[in-house]
Coordinates of C-alpha atoms in Angstrom, one line a residue:
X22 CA 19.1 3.1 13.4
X23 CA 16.5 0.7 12.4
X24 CA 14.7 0.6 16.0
X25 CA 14.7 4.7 15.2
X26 CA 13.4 4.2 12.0
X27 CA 10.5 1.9 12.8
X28 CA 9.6 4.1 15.4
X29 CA 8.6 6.7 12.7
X30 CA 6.9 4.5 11.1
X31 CA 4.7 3.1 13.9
X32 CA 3.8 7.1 14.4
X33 CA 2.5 7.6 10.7
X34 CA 0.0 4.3 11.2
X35 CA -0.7 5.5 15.0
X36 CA -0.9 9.0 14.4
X37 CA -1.5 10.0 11.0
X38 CA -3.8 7.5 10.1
X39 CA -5.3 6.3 12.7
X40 CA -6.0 9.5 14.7
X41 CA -5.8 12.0 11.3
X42 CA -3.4 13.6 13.0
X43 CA -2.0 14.8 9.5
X44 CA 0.4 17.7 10.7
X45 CA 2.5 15.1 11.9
X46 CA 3.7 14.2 8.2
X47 CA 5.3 17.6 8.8
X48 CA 7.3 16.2 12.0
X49 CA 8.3 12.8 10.7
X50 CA 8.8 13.4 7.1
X51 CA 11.6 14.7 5.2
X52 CA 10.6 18.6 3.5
X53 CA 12.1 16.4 0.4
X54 CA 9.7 13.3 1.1
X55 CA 8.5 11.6 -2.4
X56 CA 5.7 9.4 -2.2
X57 CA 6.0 6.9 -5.3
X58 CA 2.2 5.7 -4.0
X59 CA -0.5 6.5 -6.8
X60 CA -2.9 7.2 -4.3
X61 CA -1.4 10.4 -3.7
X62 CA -1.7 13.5 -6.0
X63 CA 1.1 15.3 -5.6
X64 CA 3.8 12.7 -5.0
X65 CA 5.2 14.7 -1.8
X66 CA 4.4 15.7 1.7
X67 CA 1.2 17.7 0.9
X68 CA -0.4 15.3 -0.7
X69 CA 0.4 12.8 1.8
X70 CA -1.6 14.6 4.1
X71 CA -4.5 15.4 1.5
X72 CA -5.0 11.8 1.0
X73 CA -4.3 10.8 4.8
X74 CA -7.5 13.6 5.4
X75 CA -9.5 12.3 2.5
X76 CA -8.9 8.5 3.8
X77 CA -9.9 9.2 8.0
X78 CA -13.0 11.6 6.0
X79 CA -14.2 8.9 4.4
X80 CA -14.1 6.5 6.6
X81 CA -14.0 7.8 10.1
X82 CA -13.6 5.2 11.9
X83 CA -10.5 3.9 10.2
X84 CA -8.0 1.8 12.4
X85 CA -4.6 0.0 11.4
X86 CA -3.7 -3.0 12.8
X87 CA 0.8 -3.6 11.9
X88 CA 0.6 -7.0 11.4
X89 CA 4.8 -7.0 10.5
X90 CA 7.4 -5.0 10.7
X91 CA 11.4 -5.8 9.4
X92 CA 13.5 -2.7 9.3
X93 CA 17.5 -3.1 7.6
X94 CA 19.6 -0.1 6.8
X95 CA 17.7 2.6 5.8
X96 CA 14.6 0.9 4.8
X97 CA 11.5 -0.3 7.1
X98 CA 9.2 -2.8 5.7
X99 CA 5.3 -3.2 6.9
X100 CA 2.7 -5.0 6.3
X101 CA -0.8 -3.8 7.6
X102 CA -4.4 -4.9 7.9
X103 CA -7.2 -1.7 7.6
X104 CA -10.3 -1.7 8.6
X105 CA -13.3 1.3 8.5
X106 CA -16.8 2.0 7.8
X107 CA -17.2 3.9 4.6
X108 CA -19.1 6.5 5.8
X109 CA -18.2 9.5 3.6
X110 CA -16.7 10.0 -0.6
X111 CA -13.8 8.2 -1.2
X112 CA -12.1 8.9 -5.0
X113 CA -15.4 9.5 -6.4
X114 CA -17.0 6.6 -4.3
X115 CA -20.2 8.2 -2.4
X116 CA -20.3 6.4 0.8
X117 CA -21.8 3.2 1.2
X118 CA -22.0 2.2 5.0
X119 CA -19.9 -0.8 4.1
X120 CA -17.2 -2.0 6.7
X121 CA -14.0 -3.3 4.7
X122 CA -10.9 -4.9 5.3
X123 CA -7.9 -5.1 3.4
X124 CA -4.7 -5.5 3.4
X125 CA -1.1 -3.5 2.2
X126 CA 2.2 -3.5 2.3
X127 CA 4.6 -0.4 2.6
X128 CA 8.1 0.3 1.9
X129 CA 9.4 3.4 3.9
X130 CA 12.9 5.0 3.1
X131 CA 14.4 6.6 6.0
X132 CA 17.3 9.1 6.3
X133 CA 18.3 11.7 9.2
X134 CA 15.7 10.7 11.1
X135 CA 12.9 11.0 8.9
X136 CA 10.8 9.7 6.2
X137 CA 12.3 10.8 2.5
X138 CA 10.2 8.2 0.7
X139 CA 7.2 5.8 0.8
X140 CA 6.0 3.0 -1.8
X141 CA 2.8 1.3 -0.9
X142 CA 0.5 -1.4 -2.6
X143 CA -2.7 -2.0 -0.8
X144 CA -5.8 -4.8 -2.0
X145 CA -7.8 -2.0 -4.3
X146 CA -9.7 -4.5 -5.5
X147 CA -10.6 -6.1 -2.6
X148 CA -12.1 -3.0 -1.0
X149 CA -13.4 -2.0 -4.2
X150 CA -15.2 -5.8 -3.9
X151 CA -16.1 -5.0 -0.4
X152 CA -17.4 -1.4 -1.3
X153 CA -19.7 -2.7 -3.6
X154 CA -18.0 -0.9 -6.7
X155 CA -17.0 -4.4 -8.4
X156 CA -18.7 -7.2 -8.3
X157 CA -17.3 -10.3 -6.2
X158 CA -16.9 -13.4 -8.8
X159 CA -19.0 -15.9 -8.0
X160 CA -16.8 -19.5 -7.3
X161 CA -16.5 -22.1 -10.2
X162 CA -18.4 -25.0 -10.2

């Protein structure tokens, strides 16, 4: 079961997010999915694929690299490193050409052979730092 369920996971990073092939939330989530992620508005399917489309608008060129992956039972574990240019509006951020790099670390809930829930914490202020949006502190002396 757990080779089965990191398979489903590998196509959310593959698919979803790094081709914005959204409909396939659809395919490899559960119709009961709950994302416990802030990121998404809605907490469910839907907005999993609103902020999936928001994410590959704003930065286009967006690419996930799985750096780890330990699945047990029904959970699968990954940690991830993203990269993309910040070419478009990101939550309010107009774009700012900046290429950034962070990292996050999901926790994926699997059942019948699909995703029923995600919790995700990703480097905000690291891309925010990157983006431009807060400033870098500077090293003590």
């Amino acid at each position: 079961m757990s080779e089965q369920n990191k398979a489903l996971v590998s196509r959310y990073y593959e698919e979803v997010l790094g081709q914005g092939k959204v409909h396939v939330i659809d395919e490899i989530g559960s119709p009961d999915f709950v994302d416990h992620d802030r990121a998404n508005p809605t907490h469910d399917g839907e907005g999993a694929k609103l902020f999936a489309s928001m994410a590959r608008s704003a930065f286009p060129d967006l690419s996930v690299k799985v750096e780890d992956v330990i699945a047990s039972d029904d959970r699968v574990v990954a940690r991830t490193t993203i990269s993309g240019t910040h070419s478009g509006e990101f939550m309010g951020i107009p774009a700012t050409g900046r290429r950034v790099t962070f990292s996050c670390i999901d926790i994926m809930r699997c059942a019948d052979g699909r995703i029923v829930e995600h919790w995700g914490e990703g480097d905000d202020l690291g891309m925010l730092q990157q983006l431009g949006v807060i400033p870098t502190p500077s090293p003590a002396a």
